[in-house]
XYZ file of C-alpha atoms in Angstrom:
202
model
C 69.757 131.255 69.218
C 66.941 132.109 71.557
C 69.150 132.688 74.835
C 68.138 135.196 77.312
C 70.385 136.751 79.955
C 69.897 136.315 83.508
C 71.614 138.710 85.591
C 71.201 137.621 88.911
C 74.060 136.553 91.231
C 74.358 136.402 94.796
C 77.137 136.331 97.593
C 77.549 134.244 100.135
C 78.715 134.019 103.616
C 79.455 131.139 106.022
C 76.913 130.410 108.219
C 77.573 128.592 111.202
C 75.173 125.367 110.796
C 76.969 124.681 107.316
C 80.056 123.852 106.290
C 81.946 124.606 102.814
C 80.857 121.570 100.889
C 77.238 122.149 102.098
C 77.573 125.752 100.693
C 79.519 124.436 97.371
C 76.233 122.205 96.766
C 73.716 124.862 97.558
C 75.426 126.865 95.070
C 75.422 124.840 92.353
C 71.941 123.801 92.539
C 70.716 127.724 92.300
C 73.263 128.871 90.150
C 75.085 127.965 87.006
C 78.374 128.776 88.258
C 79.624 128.713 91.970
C 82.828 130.879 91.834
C 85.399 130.727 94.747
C 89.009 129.084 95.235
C 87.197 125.626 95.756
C 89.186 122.296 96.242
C 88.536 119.407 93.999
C 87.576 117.134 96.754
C 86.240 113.741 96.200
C 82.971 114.439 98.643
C 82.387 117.335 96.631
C 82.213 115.302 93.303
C 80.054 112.394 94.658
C 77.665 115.521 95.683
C 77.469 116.225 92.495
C 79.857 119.087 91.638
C 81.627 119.283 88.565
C 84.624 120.825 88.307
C 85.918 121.778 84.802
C 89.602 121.791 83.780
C 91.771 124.866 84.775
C 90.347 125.170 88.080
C 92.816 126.166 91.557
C 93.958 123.460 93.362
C 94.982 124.776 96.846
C 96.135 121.785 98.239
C 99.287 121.798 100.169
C 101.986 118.940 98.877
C 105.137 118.712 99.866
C 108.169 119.304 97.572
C 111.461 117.555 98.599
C 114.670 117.463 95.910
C 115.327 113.975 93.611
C 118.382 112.103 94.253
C 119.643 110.634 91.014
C 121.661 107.696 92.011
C 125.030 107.507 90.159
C 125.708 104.128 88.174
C 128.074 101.913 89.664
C 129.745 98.509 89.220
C 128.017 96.150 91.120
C 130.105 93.000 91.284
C 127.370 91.228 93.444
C 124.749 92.729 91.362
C 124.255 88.499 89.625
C 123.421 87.127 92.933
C 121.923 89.297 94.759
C 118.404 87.680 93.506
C 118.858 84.972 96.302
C 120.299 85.361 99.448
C 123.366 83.377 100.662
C 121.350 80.511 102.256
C 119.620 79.818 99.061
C 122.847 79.837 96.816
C 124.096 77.095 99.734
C 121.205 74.973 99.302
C 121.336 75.147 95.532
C 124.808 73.738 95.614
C 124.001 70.883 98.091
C 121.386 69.920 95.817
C 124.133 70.156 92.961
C 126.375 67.506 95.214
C 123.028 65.446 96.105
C 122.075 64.810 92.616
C 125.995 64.641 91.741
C 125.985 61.305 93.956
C 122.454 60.623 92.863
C 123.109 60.592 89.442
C 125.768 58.396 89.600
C 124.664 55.627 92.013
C 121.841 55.328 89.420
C 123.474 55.382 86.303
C 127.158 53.701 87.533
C 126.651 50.948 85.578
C 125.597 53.072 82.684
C 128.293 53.710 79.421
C 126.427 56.868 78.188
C 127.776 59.512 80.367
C 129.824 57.935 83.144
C 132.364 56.218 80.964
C 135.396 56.674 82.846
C 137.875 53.956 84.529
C 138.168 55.309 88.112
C 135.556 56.657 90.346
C 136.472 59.703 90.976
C 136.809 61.040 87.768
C 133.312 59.687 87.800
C 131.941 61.427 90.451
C 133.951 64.794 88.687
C 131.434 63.676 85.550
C 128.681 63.647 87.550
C 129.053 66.577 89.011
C 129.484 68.045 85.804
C 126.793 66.855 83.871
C 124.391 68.062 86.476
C 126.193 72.094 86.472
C 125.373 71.426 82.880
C 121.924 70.354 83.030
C 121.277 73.359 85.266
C 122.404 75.915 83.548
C 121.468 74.285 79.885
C 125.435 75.001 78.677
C 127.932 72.700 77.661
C 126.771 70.915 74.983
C 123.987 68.377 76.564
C 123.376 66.897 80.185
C 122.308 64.017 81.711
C 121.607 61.095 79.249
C 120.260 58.494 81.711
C 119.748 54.821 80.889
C 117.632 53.666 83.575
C 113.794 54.590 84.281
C 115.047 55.587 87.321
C 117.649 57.502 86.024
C 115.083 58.992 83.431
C 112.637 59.871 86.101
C 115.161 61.748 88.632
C 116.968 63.531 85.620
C 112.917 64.775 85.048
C 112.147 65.946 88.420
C 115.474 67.562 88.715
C 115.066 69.313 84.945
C 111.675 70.803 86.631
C 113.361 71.869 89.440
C 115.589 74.034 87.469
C 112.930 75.234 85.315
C 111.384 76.892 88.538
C 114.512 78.128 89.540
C 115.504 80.114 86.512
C 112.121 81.379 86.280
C 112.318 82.489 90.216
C 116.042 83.697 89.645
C 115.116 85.921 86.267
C 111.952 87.559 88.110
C 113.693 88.475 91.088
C 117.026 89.949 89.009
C 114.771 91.832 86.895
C 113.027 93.186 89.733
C 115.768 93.745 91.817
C 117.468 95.879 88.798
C 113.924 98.008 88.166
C 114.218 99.037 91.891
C 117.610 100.447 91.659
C 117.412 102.797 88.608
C 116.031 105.888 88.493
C 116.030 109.038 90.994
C 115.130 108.209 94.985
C 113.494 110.936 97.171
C 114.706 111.321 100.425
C 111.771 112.345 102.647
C 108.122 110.668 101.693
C 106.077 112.435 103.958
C 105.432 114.848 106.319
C 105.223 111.842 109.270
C 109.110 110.989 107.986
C 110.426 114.299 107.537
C 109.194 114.260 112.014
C 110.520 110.743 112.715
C 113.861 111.346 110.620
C 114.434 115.115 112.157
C 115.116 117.145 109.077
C 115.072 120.336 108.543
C 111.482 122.179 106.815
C 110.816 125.229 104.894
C 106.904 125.967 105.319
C 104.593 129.231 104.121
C 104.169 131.046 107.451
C 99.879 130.325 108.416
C 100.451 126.370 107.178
């Protein structure tokens, strides 16, 4: 092949005026290989160094112990994607367009077909559960452009809901499985006082 062997090498020391990185380059510009237990440091590589696969990395992590969470029956687990305030507001807004509903379409035959007023209000009610949750057969069935245009706005309004309430229950159910850790760092292992096991010189 028309190789030739060059047997020169060369040690070197630390000189004051340099640091490591300094010495890393050096080395690698007058020699093929630059053999020591370097770090794969991110300096280092935007110097220029490249540092194959299989090489030492002395860098001191910390190990801590998983904590695989046991599965349990959450009976709360369905609405814990908004907090109490939120499921209170959603249900005023159930009465509000209960009584909206119906002063708009009283007069109406479709859905609010019933002799006495209460029952009435009862439909109401119903229809709009219904035309939340998209069970029960149908919804509203409004008469009126009025009627037409709130049972509209109110239909988007539960679109954005549902979407909201699906994101936030998948997310909330991602978050839970799986194994937690119960130190993250060396700054929390200090603030939360437990106890360390460290190589003596670290």
């Amino acid at each position: 092949g028309g190789f030739r062997w060059r047997n020169s090498w060369g040690m070197m020391k630390h000189p004051a005026p340099k640091s490591w990185t300094e010495m890393l380059v050096w080395g690698v510009e007058h020699y093929d290989i630059c053999a020591e237990r370097w770090n794969n440091e991110e300096e280092r590589m935007r110097a220029g160094v490249s540092f194959p696969k299989g090489f030492n990395d002395n860098t001191r992590i910390m190990v801590t112990r998983a904590r695989v969470e046991e599965p349990t029956m959450d009976f709360a687990g369905p609405y814990s994607p908004f907090t109490p305030e939120l499921w209170l507001c959603c249900v005023g807004l159930f009465i509000f367009s209960a009584i909206t509903y119906y002063i708009l379409e009283r007069n109406s035959e479709e859905d609010l077909n019933f002799d006495d007023e209460p029952t009435n209000y009862f439909q109401s009610f119903f229809l709009t559960i219904v035309n939340f949750t998209g069970g029960g057969g149908g919804g509203y069935a409004p008469r009126t452009h009025a009627g037409m245009m709130f049972a509209t706005s109110l239909q988007w309004w539960c679109l954005l809901t549902i979407a909201a309430y699906t994101a936030n229950l998948a997310a909330a159910l991602i978050s839970k499985s799986g194994s937690s850790y119960g130190v993250t760092s060396i700054q929390d292992a200090i603030t939360r006082q437990v106890p360390v096991c460290a190589k003596m010189q670290t």
